[in-house]
Tab-separated table of C-alpha atoms in Angstrom:
chain	number	residue	atom	x	y	z
A	1	UNK	CA	0.994	-40.155	1.056
A	2	UNK	CA	-2.324	-38.934	2.496
A	3	UNK	CA	-2.043	-41.243	5.515
A	4	UNK	CA	1.507	-40.108	6.233
A	5	UNK	CA	0.458	-36.450	5.942
A	6	UNK	CA	-2.364	-36.963	8.476
A	7	UNK	CA	-0.029	-38.764	10.912
A	8	UNK	CA	2.679	-36.080	10.683
A	9	UNK	CA	0.134	-33.265	11.095
A	10	UNK	CA	-1.512	-34.954	14.098
A	11	UNK	CA	1.806	-35.329	15.936
A	12	UNK	CA	3.159	-31.935	14.823
A	13	UNK	CA	6.191	-33.446	13.130
A	14	UNK	CA	8.157	-31.930	10.278
A	15	UNK	CA	9.412	-33.789	7.264
A	16	UNK	CA	13.152	-34.331	6.899
A	17	UNK	CA	15.321	-36.140	4.348
A	18	UNK	CA	15.769	-39.308	6.418
A	19	UNK	CA	12.049	-39.756	7.092
A	20	UNK	CA	11.277	-38.985	3.450
A	21	UNK	CA	13.747	-41.671	2.302
A	22	UNK	CA	12.290	-44.201	4.749
A	23	UNK	CA	8.643	-43.469	3.822
A	24	UNK	CA	9.371	-43.749	0.092
A	25	UNK	CA	11.298	-47.016	0.651
A	26	UNK	CA	8.350	-48.497	2.597
A	27	UNK	CA	5.955	-47.420	-0.195
A	28	UNK	CA	8.207	-49.139	-2.773
A	29	UNK	CA	8.247	-52.299	-0.647
A	30	UNK	CA	4.438	-52.324	-0.706
A	31	UNK	CA	4.624	-51.982	-4.494
A	32	UNK	CA	6.826	-55.089	-4.674
A	33	UNK	CA	4.293	-56.997	-2.507
A	34	UNK	CA	1.440	-55.937	-4.831
A	35	UNK	CA	3.432	-57.191	-7.818
A	36	UNK	CA	3.885	-60.578	-6.139
A	37	UNK	CA	0.180	-60.750	-5.230
A	38	UNK	CA	-1.246	-59.701	-8.608
A	39	UNK	CA	1.233	-60.687	-11.344
A	40	UNK	CA	0.916	-64.108	-13.011
A	41	UNK	CA	2.691	-66.460	-13.112
A	42	UNK	CA	4.088	-66.140	-9.579
A	43	UNK	CA	7.570	-67.432	-10.521
A	44	UNK	CA	7.938	-64.700	-13.134
A	45	UNK	CA	6.748	-62.087	-10.578
A	46	UNK	CA	9.434	-63.302	-8.123
A	47	UNK	CA	12.143	-63.039	-10.804
A	48	UNK	CA	10.952	-59.534	-11.703
A	49	UNK	CA	10.937	-58.352	-8.073
A	50	UNK	CA	14.432	-59.784	-7.494
A	51	UNK	CA	15.706	-57.665	-10.395
A	52	UNK	CA	13.884	-54.373	-9.798
A	53	UNK	CA	13.351	-54.232	-6.004
A	54	UNK	CA	16.651	-52.766	-4.766
A	55	UNK	CA	17.220	-50.333	-7.686
A	56	UNK	CA	13.645	-49.009	-7.482
A	57	UNK	CA	13.641	-48.664	-3.686
A	58	UNK	CA	17.010	-46.853	-3.597
A	59	UNK	CA	16.671	-44.682	-6.725
A	60	UNK	CA	13.041	-43.642	-6.116
A	61	UNK	CA	13.761	-42.817	-2.463
A	62	UNK	CA	16.723	-40.650	-3.437
A	63	UNK	CA	14.642	-39.143	-6.260
A	64	UNK	CA	11.908	-38.191	-3.815
A	65	UNK	CA	14.442	-36.361	-1.654
A	66	UNK	CA	15.667	-34.468	-4.723
A	67	UNK	CA	12.076	-33.754	-5.800
A	68	UNK	CA	11.149	-32.234	-2.419
A	69	UNK	CA	14.428	-30.304	-2.263
A	70	UNK	CA	13.507	-28.563	-5.512
A	71	UNK	CA	10.130	-27.585	-4.063
A	72	UNK	CA	11.747	-26.276	-0.881
A	73	UNK	CA	14.170	-24.222	-2.954
A	74	UNK	CA	11.313	-22.729	-4.988
A	75	UNK	CA	9.326	-21.849	-1.861
A	76	UNK	CA	12.408	-20.361	-0.196
A	77	UNK	CA	13.120	-18.185	-3.241
A	78	UNK	CA	9.482	-17.060	-3.297
A	79	UNK	CA	9.689	-16.078	0.382
A	80	UNK	CA	12.963	-14.218	-0.153
A	81	UNK	CA	11.521	-12.367	-3.145
A	82	UNK	CA	8.379	-11.433	-1.189
A	83	UNK	CA	10.504	-10.195	1.749
A	84	UNK	CA	12.633	-8.145	-0.636
A	85	UNK	CA	9.521	-6.563	-2.139
A	86	UNK	CA	8.165	-5.692	1.322
A	87	UNK	CA	11.466	-4.031	2.289
A	88	UNK	CA	11.383	-2.172	-1.017
A	89	UNK	CA	7.827	-0.952	-0.368
A	90	UNK	CA	8.834	0.328	3.094
A	91	UNK	CA	11.889	2.132	1.678
A	92	UNK	CA	9.789	3.833	-0.994
A	93	UNK	CA	7.039	4.745	1.451
A	94	UNK	CA	9.576	6.228	3.876
A	95	UNK	CA	10.907	8.581	1.186
A	96	UNK	CA	7.397	9.507	0.035
A	97	UNK	CA	6.082	10.415	3.514
A	98	UNK	CA	6.824	14.198	3.194
A	99	UNK	CA	4.631	14.326	0.083
A	100	UNK	CA	1.880	11.873	1.048
A	101	UNK	CA	1.183	13.661	4.330
A	102	UNK	CA	0.422	16.975	2.656
A	103	UNK	CA	-3.254	17.824	2.995
A	104	UNK	CA	-3.354	19.230	-0.540
A	105	UNK	CA	-0.902	17.660	-2.963
A	106	UNK	CA	0.241	19.391	-6.127
A	107	UNK	CA	1.150	17.847	-9.463
A	108	UNK	CA	4.802	18.266	-8.494
A	109	UNK	CA	4.254	16.223	-5.302
A	110	UNK	CA	2.714	13.347	-7.261
A	111	UNK	CA	5.536	13.529	-9.818
A	112	UNK	CA	8.195	13.317	-7.094
A	113	UNK	CA	6.499	10.275	-5.541
A	114	UNK	CA	6.279	8.624	-8.968
A	115	UNK	CA	10.008	9.264	-9.521
A	116	UNK	CA	10.876	7.654	-6.163
A	117	UNK	CA	8.743	4.562	-6.896
A	118	UNK	CA	10.217	4.159	-10.365
A	119	UNK	CA	13.779	4.580	-9.098
A	120	UNK	CA	13.536	1.740	-6.561
A	121	UNK	CA	11.185	-0.684	-8.315
A	122	UNK	CA	12.842	-0.578	-11.759
A	123	UNK	CA	9.421	-0.401	-13.398
A	124	UNK	CA	8.606	1.176	-16.756
A	125	UNK	CA	6.346	3.858	-15.357
A	126	UNK	CA	4.105	5.051	-12.513
A	127	UNK	CA	0.739	6.779	-12.730
A	128	UNK	CA	-1.371	8.472	-10.068
A	129	UNK	CA	-4.950	8.663	-11.339
A	130	UNK	CA	-8.149	10.354	-10.229
A	131	UNK	CA	-10.886	8.068	-8.926
A	132	UNK	CA	-12.685	8.075	-12.280
A	133	UNK	CA	-9.498	7.478	-14.250
A	134	UNK	CA	-9.981	10.542	-16.445
A	135	UNK	CA	-6.924	12.466	-15.277
A	136	UNK	CA	-3.273	11.587	-14.601
A	137	UNK	CA	-2.053	13.512	-11.546
A	138	UNK	CA	1.701	13.310	-12.190
A	139	UNK	CA	3.954	14.287	-15.081
A	140	UNK	CA	4.615	11.263	-17.320
A	141	UNK	CA	4.766	10.146	-20.934
A	142	UNK	CA	2.493	7.178	-20.213
A	143	UNK	CA	-1.286	7.136	-20.230
A	144	UNK	CA	-4.035	4.861	-18.988
A	145	UNK	CA	-6.749	4.016	-21.541
A	146	UNK	CA	-10.180	4.334	-19.947
A	147	UNK	CA	-11.083	0.765	-20.968
A	148	UNK	CA	-8.011	-0.588	-19.168
A	149	UNK	CA	-8.762	1.530	-16.074
A	150	UNK	CA	-12.344	0.249	-15.964
A	151	UNK	CA	-11.131	-3.336	-16.410
A	152	UNK	CA	-8.687	-3.030	-13.518
A	153	UNK	CA	-11.215	-1.245	-11.304
A	154	UNK	CA	-13.720	-4.095	-11.752
A	155	UNK	CA	-11.354	-6.605	-10.135
A	156	UNK	CA	-12.814	-8.080	-6.950
A	157	UNK	CA	-9.364	-8.260	-5.349
A	158	UNK	CA	-7.833	-5.225	-3.620
A	159	UNK	CA	-5.574	-4.955	-6.664
A	160	UNK	CA	-5.766	-5.745	-10.327
A	161	UNK	CA	-3.259	-6.606	-13.022
A	162	UNK	CA	-3.719	-6.268	-16.744
A	163	UNK	CA	-1.737	-8.117	-19.369
A	164	UNK	CA	-2.765	-8.013	-23.013
A	165	UNK	CA	-2.410	-11.274	-24.963
A	166	UNK	CA	-5.112	-10.839	-27.588
A	167	UNK	CA	-3.765	-9.018	-30.641
A	168	UNK	CA	-7.319	-7.966	-31.520
A	169	UNK	CA	-7.539	-5.952	-28.303
A	170	UNK	CA	-7.638	-2.263	-29.286
A	171	UNK	CA	-5.047	-1.495	-26.591
A	172	UNK	CA	-2.634	-4.209	-27.757
A	173	UNK	CA	-0.377	-1.943	-29.802
A	174	UNK	CA	0.067	0.510	-26.937
A	175	UNK	CA	0.249	-1.869	-23.972
A	176	UNK	CA	1.707	-5.066	-25.437
A	177	UNK	CA	5.027	-4.464	-23.646
A	178	UNK	CA	3.562	-4.044	-20.150
A	179	UNK	CA	1.954	-5.815	-17.239
A	180	UNK	CA	-0.013	-3.196	-15.306
A	181	UNK	CA	-0.836	-3.380	-11.599
A	182	UNK	CA	-3.324	-0.916	-10.096
A	183	UNK	CA	-4.509	-0.369	-6.501
A	184	UNK	CA	-6.775	2.205	-4.832
A	185	UNK	CA	-5.343	4.672	-2.311
A	186	UNK	CA	-8.035	4.985	0.324
A	187	UNK	CA	-9.215	6.997	3.286
A	188	UNK	CA	-11.500	4.686	5.216
A	189	UNK	CA	-13.581	2.919	2.599
A	190	UNK	CA	-13.337	5.688	-0.008
A	191	UNK	CA	-10.618	5.931	-2.648
A	192	UNK	CA	-8.988	9.335	-3.132
A	193	UNK	CA	-6.708	8.236	-5.984
A	194	UNK	CA	-5.413	5.154	-7.820
A	195	UNK	CA	-1.810	4.030	-8.131
A	196	UNK	CA	-0.844	2.176	-11.309
A	197	UNK	CA	2.610	0.703	-11.941
A	198	UNK	CA	3.771	-0.470	-15.377
A	199	UNK	CA	6.131	-3.469	-15.277
A	200	UNK	CA	7.707	-5.334	-18.212
A	201	UNK	CA	5.402	-7.910	-19.769
A	202	UNK	CA	7.555	-10.797	-18.530
A	203	UNK	CA	8.060	-10.559	-14.773
A	204	UNK	CA	9.547	-13.079	-12.341
A	205	UNK	CA	6.578	-13.367	-9.983
A	206	UNK	CA	3.125	-11.800	-10.338
A	207	UNK	CA	2.357	-12.571	-6.686
A	208	UNK	CA	5.524	-10.809	-5.479
A	209	UNK	CA	4.671	-7.682	-7.480
A	210	UNK	CA	1.101	-7.804	-6.154
A	211	UNK	CA	2.394	-7.984	-2.574
A	212	UNK	CA	4.732	-5.074	-3.317
A	213	UNK	CA	2.108	-2.713	-4.728
A	214	UNK	CA	-0.568	-3.602	-2.142
A	215	UNK	CA	1.916	-3.058	0.704
A	216	UNK	CA	2.885	0.286	-0.816
A	217	UNK	CA	-0.764	1.309	-1.209
A	218	UNK	CA	-1.606	0.375	2.389
A	219	UNK	CA	1.306	2.440	3.695
A	220	UNK	CA	0.316	5.412	1.523
A	221	UNK	CA	-3.330	5.146	2.625
A	222	UNK	CA	-2.443	4.866	6.326
A	223	UNK	CA	-0.153	7.908	6.258
A	224	UNK	CA	-2.712	9.917	4.306
A	225	UNK	CA	-5.371	9.085	6.921
A	226	UNK	CA	-3.004	10.080	9.747
A	227	UNK	CA	-2.293	13.386	8.003
A	228	UNK	CA	-6.021	14.054	7.647
A	229	UNK	CA	-6.591	13.274	11.335
A	230	UNK	CA	-3.810	15.711	12.288
A	231	UNK	CA	-5.317	18.343	9.983
A	232	UNK	CA	-8.761	17.931	11.588
A	233	UNK	CA	-7.174	18.192	15.022
A	234	UNK	CA	-5.546	21.527	14.121
A	235	UNK	CA	-8.761	22.845	12.590
A	236	UNK	CA	-10.689	21.923	15.731
A	237	UNK	CA	-8.090	23.658	17.929
A	238	UNK	CA	-8.281	26.746	15.743
A	239	UNK	CA	-12.094	26.738	15.946
A	240	UNK	CA	-11.866	26.541	19.738
A	241	UNK	CA	-9.578	29.587	19.826
A	242	UNK	CA	-11.900	31.522	17.532
A	243	UNK	CA	-14.885	30.602	19.695
A	244	UNK	CA	-12.986	31.810	22.774
A	245	UNK	CA	-12.032	35.022	20.970
A	246	UNK	CA	-15.661	35.690	19.994
A	247	UNK	CA	-16.595	35.433	23.685
A	248	UNK	CA	-13.793	37.753	24.807
A	249	UNK	CA	-14.359	40.542	22.240
A	250	UNK	CA	-17.868	41.632	23.438
A	251	UNK	CA	-16.645	41.828	27.046
A	252	UNK	CA	-13.605	43.790	25.978
A	253	UNK	CA	-15.732	46.210	23.915
A	254	UNK	CA	-18.225	46.664	26.764
A	255	UNK	CA	-15.480	47.441	29.314
A	256	UNK	CA	-13.630	49.747	26.917
A	257	UNK	CA	-16.724	51.830	26.100
A	258	UNK	CA	-17.580	52.153	29.789
A	259	UNK	CA	-14.059	53.368	30.525
A	260	UNK	CA	-14.080	55.850	27.626
A	261	UNK	CA	-17.509	57.219	28.685
A	262	UNK	CA	-16.015	58.360	31.997
A	263	UNK	CA	-13.139	60.148	30.208
A	264	UNK	CA	-15.633	61.968	27.951
A	265	UNK	CA	-16.742	64.203	30.828
A	266	UNK	CA	-13.399	65.034	32.435
A	267	UNK	CA	-10.770	64.443	29.721
A	268	UNK	CA	-12.322	64.661	26.239
A	269	UNK	CA	-8.931	64.636	24.494
A	270	UNK	CA	-7.958	61.465	26.337
A	271	UNK	CA	-11.325	59.921	25.376
A	272	UNK	CA	-10.632	60.806	21.733
A	273	UNK	CA	-7.218	59.094	21.923
A	274	UNK	CA	-8.801	56.013	23.469
A	275	UNK	CA	-11.490	55.850	20.762
A	276	UNK	CA	-8.816	56.062	18.061
A	277	UNK	CA	-6.794	53.346	19.823
A	278	UNK	CA	-9.918	51.183	20.058
A	279	UNK	CA	-10.622	51.618	16.335
A	280	UNK	CA	-7.020	50.655	15.503
A	281	UNK	CA	-7.354	47.567	17.694
A	282	UNK	CA	-10.567	46.425	15.991
A	283	UNK	CA	-9.159	47.133	12.518
A	284	UNK	CA	-6.196	44.868	13.318
A	285	UNK	CA	-8.548	42.262	14.736
A	286	UNK	CA	-10.595	42.214	11.525
A	287	UNK	CA	-7.454	41.967	9.385
A	288	UNK	CA	-6.234	39.018	11.496
A	289	UNK	CA	-9.548	37.137	11.397
A	290	UNK	CA	-8.195	34.459	9.048
A	291	UNK	CA	-4.877	34.189	10.868
A	292	UNK	CA	-4.552	31.306	13.312
A	293	UNK	CA	-1.553	32.931	14.997
A	294	UNK	CA	0.070	36.379	14.740
A	295	UNK	CA	3.579	37.458	15.826
A	296	UNK	CA	3.921	38.548	19.457
A	297	UNK	CA	5.446	41.866	18.289
A	298	UNK	CA	2.352	42.723	16.254
């Protein structure tokens, strides 16, 4: 088997049913030769080979085809399940984008995202947790024991799953019905929250669920980072406008006072009106200090 694998890999060939039948038949023929070479007495070995050769070669070759077909079917189902989970993660993430991109999310935002995840994934519950695991950010009847949170957080993988099997575990009574998956939601290398999903204890494929929750977490993290970048861009633009305004105001004040000083000699009443207008302008300016934009009418 090892020799055949090396030959097929070297020549870039793929296994098919005909080649599998032929290879197994050749291997069975070698087995018959070994029987003739080793078994004593030789006449008895010949009689044995005459009886078993054809049935063993045919049945084992067909059996090998069946054996590999089962493996192919398992791998195909695994791939289909993984693809389904990825599509599911993208669907969920797409619906959660309006909430994940908010710079400051409320408890209601987290609750809506949890509802969307639970609706599509058919899980038992969803939790958004603070980075220390002490607070649940969304409305839910579930909770995350601190010991379980710490256990999941210690996992070296980018995700962790927790399944209680020991009845002596103090969390057994509460969590015996669940398999919990938890992943960090990150900005760069820093986590800003944790996402935990409660699935039934018996699930079809742990790997498929892991792929699902990690894909979902990556999408959430990426969109959160993009939202933060956009927020910083707007803040920088606002700071630039304020800096420009701080440069304009002294020039405006200087020119206005010079103009009013000339009116003071010839038209005092007009100068008084201008001073009042200037005070109104600066009062409005101070009131609008925190405003990025004001209406054109104002």
